[in-house]
Coordinates of C-alpha atoms in Angstrom, one line a residue:
X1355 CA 33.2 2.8 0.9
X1356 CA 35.8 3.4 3.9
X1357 CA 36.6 6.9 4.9
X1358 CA 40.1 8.4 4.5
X1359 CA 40.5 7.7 8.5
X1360 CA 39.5 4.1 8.3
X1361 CA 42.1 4.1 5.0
X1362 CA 44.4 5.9 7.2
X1363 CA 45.6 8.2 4.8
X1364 CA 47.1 11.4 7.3
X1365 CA 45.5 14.5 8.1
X1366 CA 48.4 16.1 6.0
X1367 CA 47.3 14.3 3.1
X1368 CA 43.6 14.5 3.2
X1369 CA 41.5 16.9 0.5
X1370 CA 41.0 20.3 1.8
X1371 CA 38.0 21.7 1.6
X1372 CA 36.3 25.1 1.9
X1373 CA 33.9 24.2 5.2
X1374 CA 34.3 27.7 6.9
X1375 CA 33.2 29.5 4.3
X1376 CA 29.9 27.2 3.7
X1377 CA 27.5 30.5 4.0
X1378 CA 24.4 29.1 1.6
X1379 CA 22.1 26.7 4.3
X1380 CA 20.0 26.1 1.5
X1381 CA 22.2 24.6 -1.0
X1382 CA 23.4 23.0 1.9
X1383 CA 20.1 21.6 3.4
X1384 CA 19.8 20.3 -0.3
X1385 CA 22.8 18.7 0.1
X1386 CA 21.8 17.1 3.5
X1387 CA 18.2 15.9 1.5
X1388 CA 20.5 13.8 -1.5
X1389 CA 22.2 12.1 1.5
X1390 CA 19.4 11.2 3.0
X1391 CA 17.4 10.2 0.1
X1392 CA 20.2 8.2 -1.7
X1393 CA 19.3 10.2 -5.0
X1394 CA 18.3 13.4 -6.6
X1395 CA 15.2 12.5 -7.6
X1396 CA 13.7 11.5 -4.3
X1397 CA 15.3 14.6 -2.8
X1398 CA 13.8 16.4 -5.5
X1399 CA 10.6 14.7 -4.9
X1400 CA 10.5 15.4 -0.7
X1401 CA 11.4 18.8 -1.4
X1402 CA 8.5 19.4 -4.2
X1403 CA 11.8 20.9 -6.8
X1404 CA 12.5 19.8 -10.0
X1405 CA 15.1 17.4 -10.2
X1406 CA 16.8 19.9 -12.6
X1407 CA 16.9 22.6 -9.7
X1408 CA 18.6 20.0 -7.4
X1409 CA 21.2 19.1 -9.1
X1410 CA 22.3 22.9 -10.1
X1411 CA 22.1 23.6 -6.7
X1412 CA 24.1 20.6 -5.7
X1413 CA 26.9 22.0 -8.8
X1414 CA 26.5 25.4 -6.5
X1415 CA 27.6 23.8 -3.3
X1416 CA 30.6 22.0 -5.0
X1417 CA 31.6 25.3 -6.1
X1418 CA 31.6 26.5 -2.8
X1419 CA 32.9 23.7 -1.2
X1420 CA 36.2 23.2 -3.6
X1421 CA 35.3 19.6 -4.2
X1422 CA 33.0 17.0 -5.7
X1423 CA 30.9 15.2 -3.4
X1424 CA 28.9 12.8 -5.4
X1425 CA 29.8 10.4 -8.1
X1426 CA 27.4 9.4 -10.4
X1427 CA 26.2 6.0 -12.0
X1428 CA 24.2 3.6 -14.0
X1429 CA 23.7 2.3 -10.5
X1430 CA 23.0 5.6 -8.4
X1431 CA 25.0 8.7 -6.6
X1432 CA 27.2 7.7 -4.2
X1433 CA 28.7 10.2 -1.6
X1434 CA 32.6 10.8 -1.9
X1435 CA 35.5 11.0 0.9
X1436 CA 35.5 14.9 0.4
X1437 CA 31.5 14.4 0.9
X1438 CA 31.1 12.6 3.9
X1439 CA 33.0 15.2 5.9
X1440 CA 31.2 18.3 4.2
X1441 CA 28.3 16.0 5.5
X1442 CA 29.3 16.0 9.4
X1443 CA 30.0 19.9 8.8
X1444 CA 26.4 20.2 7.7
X1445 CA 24.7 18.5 10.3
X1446 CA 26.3 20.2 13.0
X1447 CA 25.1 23.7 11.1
X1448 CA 21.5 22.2 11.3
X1449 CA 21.4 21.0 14.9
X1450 CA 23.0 24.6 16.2
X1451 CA 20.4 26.1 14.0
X1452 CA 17.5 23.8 15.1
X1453 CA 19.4 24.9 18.8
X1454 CA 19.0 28.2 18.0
X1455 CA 15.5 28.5 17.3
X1456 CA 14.5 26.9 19.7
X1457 CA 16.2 28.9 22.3
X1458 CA 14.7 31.7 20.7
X1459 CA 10.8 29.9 20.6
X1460 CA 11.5 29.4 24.7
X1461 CA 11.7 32.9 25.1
X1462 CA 9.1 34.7 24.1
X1463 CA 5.8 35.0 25.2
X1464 CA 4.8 31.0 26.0
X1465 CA 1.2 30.8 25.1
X1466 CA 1.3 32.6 21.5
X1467 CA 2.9 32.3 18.3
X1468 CA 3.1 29.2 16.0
X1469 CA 2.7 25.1 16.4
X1470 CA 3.3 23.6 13.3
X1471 CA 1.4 19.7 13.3
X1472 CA 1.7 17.7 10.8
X1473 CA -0.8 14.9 10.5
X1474 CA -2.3 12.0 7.7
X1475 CA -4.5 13.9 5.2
X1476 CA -7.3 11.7 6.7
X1477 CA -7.1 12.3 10.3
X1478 CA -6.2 16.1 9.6
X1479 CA -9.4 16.7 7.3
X1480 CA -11.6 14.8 9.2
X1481 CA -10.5 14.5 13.1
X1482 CA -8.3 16.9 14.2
X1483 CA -9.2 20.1 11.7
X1484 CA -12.8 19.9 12.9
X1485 CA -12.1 19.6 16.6
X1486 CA -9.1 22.1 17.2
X1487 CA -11.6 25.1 17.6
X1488 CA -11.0 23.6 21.2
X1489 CA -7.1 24.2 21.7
X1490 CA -7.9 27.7 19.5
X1491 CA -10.5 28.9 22.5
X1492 CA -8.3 27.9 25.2
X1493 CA -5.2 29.6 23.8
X1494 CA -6.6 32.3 21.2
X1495 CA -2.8 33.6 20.9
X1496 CA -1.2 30.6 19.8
X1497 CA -1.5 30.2 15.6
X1498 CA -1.9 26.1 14.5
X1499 CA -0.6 25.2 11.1
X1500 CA -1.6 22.2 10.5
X1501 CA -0.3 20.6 7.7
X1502 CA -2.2 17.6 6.1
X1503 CA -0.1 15.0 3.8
X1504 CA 0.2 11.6 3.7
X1505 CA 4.3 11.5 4.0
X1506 CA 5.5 11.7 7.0
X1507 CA 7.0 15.0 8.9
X1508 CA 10.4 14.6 10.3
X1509 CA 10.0 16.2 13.9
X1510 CA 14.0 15.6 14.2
X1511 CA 14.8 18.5 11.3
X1512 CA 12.3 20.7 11.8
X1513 CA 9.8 20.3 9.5
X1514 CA 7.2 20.4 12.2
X1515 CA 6.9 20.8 16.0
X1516 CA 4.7 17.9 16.4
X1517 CA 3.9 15.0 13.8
X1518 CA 1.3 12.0 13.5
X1519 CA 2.2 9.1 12.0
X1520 CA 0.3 5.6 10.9
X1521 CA 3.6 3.9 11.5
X1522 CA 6.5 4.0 13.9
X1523 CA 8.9 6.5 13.0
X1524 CA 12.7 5.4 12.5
X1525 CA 14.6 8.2 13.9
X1526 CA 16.3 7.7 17.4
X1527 CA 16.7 11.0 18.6
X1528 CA 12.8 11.7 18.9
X1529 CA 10.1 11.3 21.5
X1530 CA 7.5 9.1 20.7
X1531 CA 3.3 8.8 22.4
X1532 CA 1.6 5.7 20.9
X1533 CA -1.7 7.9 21.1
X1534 CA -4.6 4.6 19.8
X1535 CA -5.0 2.0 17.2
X1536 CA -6.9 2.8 13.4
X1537 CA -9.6 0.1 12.8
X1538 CA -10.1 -0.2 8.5
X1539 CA -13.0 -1.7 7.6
X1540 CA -14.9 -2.1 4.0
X1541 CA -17.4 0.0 3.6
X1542 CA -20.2 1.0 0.5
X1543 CA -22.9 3.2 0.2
X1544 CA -26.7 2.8 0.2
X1545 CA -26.5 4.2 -2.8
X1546 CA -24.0 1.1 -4.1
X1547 CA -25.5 -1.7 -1.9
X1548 CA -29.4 -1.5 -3.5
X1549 CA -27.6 -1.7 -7.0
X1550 CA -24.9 -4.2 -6.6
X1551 CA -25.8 -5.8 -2.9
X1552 CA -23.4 -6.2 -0.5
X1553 CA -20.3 -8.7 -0.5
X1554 CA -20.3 -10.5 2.6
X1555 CA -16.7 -12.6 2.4
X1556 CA -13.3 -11.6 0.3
X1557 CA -14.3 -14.1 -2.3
X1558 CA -17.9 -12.1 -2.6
X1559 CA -15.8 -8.9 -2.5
X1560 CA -14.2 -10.0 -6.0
X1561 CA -17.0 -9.1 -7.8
X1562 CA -17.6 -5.8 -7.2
X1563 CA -15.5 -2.9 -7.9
X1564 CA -13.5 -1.0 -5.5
X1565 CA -12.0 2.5 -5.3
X1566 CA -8.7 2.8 -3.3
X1567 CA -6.4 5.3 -2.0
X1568 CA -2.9 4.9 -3.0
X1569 CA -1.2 7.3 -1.2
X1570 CA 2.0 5.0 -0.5
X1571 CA 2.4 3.0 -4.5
X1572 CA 4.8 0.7 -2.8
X1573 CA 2.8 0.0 0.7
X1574 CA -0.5 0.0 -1.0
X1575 CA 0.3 -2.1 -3.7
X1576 CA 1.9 -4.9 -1.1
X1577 CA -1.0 -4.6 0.3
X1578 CA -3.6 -5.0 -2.3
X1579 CA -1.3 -8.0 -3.2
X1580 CA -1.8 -9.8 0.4
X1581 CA -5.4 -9.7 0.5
X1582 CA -6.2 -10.4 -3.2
X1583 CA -3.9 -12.6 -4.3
X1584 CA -3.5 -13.3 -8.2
X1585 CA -6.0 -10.6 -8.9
X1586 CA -5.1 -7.6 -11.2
X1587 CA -5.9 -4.3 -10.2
X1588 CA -7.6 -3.2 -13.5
X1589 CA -10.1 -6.0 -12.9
X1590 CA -11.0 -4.9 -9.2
X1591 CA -10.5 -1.1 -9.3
X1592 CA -12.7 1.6 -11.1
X1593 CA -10.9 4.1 -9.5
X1594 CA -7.6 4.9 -7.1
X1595 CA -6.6 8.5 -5.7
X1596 CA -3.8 9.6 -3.5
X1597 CA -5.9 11.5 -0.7
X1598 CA -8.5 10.5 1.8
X1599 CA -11.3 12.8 1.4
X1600 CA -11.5 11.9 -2.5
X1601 CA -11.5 8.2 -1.6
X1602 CA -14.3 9.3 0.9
X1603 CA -16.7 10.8 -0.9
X1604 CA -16.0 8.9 -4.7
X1605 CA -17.5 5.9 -2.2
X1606 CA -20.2 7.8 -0.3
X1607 CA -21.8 8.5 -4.2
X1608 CA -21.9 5.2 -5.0
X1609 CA -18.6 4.9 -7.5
X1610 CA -17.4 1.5 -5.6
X1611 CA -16.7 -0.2 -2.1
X1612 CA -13.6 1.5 -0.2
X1613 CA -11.5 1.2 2.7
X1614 CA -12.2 3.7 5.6
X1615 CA -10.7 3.7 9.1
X1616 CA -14.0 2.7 11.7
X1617 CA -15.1 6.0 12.5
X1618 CA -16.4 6.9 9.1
X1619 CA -19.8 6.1 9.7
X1620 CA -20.1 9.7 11.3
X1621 CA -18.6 11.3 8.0
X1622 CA -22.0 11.9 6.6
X1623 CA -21.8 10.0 3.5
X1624 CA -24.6 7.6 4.6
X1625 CA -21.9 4.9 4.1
X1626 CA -22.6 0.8 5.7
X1627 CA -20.0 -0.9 6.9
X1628 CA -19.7 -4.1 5.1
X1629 CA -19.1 -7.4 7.3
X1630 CA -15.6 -8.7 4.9
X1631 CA -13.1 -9.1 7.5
X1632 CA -10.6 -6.9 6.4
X1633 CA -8.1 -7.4 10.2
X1634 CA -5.8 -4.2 9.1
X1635 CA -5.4 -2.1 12.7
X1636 CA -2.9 0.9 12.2
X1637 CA -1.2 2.0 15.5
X1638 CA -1.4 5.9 15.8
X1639 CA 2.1 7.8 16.8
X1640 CA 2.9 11.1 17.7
X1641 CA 6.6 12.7 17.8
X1642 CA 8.3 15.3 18.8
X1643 CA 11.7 17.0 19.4
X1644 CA 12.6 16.9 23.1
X1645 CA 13.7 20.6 22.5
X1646 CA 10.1 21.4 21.0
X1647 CA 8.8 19.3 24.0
X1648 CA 9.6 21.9 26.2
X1649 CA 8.3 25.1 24.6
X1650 CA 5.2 25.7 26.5
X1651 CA 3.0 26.3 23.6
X1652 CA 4.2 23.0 21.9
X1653 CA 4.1 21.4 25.1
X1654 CA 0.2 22.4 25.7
X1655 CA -0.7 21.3 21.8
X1656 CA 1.3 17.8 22.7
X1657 CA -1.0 17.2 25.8
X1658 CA -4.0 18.2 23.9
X1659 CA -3.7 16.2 20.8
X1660 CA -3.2 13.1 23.3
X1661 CA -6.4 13.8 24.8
X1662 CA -7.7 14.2 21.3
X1663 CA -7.0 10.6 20.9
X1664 CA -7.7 9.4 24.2
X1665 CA -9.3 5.7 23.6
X1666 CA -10.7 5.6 26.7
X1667 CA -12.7 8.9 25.7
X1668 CA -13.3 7.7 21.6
X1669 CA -13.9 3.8 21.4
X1670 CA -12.7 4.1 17.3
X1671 CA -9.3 4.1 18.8
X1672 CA -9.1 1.4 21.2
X1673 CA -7.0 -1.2 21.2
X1674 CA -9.4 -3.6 20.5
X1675 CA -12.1 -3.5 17.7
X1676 CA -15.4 -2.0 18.6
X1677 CA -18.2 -2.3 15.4
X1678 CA -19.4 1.1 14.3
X1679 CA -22.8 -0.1 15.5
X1680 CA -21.3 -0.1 18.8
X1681 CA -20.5 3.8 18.9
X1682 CA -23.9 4.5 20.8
X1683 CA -23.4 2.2 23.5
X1684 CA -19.7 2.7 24.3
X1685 CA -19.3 6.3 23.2
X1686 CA -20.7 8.7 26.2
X1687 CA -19.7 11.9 24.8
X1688 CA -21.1 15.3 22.8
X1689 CA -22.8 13.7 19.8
X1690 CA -20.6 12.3 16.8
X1691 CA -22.0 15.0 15.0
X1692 CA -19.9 17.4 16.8
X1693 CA -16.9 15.8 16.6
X1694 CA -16.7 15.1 12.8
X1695 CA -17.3 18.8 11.1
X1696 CA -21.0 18.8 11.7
X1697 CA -22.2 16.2 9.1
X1698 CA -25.5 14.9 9.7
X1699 CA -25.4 11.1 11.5
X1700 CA -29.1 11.1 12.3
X1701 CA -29.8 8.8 9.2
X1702 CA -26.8 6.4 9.4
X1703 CA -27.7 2.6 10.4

């Protein structure tokens, strides 16, 4: 669809709508979320609201605006004319908004008050929530909310300070810090093993039973796809959940053979890592505003949550694969124990 400019059609003749009086920012940041989404019910699903509740408050803005700003479709919502310009009003209420607080985070006191990180349910639960007691001694004043979900934060509209990310984010007006690479592996249980043995190739893995986290439908699926080809999930799976530390610990008692990043050997499950190449590295990103990036509180939990993956410091992030049996000889720092919420490692092979 080409805007009334591209059409030509004169300023004189163009819709006019009610943009100075635009005084609801929610209604309008739901607005903003259709746009972005392409439809109400992803917008409806990103902002956990019933599709129902989006579109009244859609009908709201409309009201307020003067105008319609979607057309609707067998085949979708589509923005109109009158829309695309109440969506270059909106946007430049969110960036002076975003400016705004941001002016108002830089100046106050710079070592206290709130960092919001968002992070992978996995690496929140089990790397980062157990080891941020050291950022909370060396600034006692500064509050962490650390938000654990497996979609992705968008640092660019302020849904968190500082995100981590098991993909590249999109957005171009971001700063990006590759911080280390995510070995998977297969892995089963003692438990599991002296029942069922232990698969040694893909074609081996085919007749056991696996349990799977399908956080992503569409990514895990595609993926399922790739490395079992012709094989139906209902005659591999016993079970699938959408969250890491269910995956985790339906494996570590003995329910099937998952897919855990390397480090899960210090989990405390008693889990073995089985030798099926599974070759699926996931590079590790963090992001942040460059507006956040210079808050000094936001600034101090950046360079500690780079540390925090350091590879030089944690061989599980490296570049390059290192086996789990490995950790001992290339790891050189407090025991694993410490570093993955205190679960005992003593027995692990």
């Amino acid at each position: 669809m080409h805007s009334l400019a591209e059409r030509g059609v004169p300023l004189e003749e163009r819709p006019k709508i009610n943009i100075s009086g635009l005084s609801d920012w929610d209604a309008a940041r739901i607005f903003l979320e259709v746009v972005r989404c392409g439809s109400f019910r992803s917008a409806a699903e990103r902002l956990s609201l019933s599709i129902n509740a989006v579109r009244r408050r859609i009908d709201d803005f409309e009201r307020q605006t003067g105008t319609t700003l979607f057309t609707r479709d067998v085949h979708g919502t589509h923005l109109t004319d009158e829309g695309a310009i109440v969506v270059s009003a909106v946007e430049r209420m969110e960036a002076a908004a975003f400016d705004v607080m941001r002016t108002s985070d830089s100046t106050v006191n710079a070592l206290s008050g709130e960092v919001r990180v968002a992070v992978t349910e996995g690496l929140g639960t089990f790397w980062l929530a157990p080891r941020l007691v050291e950022f909370q001694q060396a600034y006692p004043k500064i509050l962490v909310d650390l938000h654990c979900a497996m979609r992705s934060a968008d640092v660019s509209r302020h849904e968190a300070d500082v995100a981590i990310h098991l993909s590249r984010p999109s957005a171009l007006d971001v700063k990006l810090v590759r911080l280390g690479r995510m070995h998977l592996m297969f892995w089963a249980s003692e438990k599991y093993i002296a029942k069922h043995g232990a698969p040694r190739s893909a074609a081996e893995l085919i007749k056991h039973r696996l349990v799977l986290q399908f956080a992503d439908q569409l990514a895990a699926k595609e993926s399922f796809e790739s490395f079992f080809p012709g094989v139906s999930e209902r005659d591999l799976l016993v079970m699938k959940t959408n969250v890491s530390s269910a995956n985790y610990w339906a494996v570590a008692n003995g329910a099937g053979i998952g897919v855990f990043p390397s480090y899960a050997i210090a989990l405390g499950g008693k889990l073995i890592p089985l030798e099926v190449e599974l070759n699926r590295p996931l590079d590790i990103w963090l992001s942040y505003h460059p507006g956040s990036g210079r808050i000094p509180r936001v600034r101090h939990m950046i360079d500690w949550l780079i540390e925090a993956f350091n590879p030089a410091r944690f061989p599980w992030f490296k570049e390059e694969f290192v086996h789990p049996h490995e950790f001992k000889d290339s790891y050189m720092g407090e025991p694993l124990t410490q570093l993955f919420g205190g679960f005992s490692t003593e027995e692990q092979r």
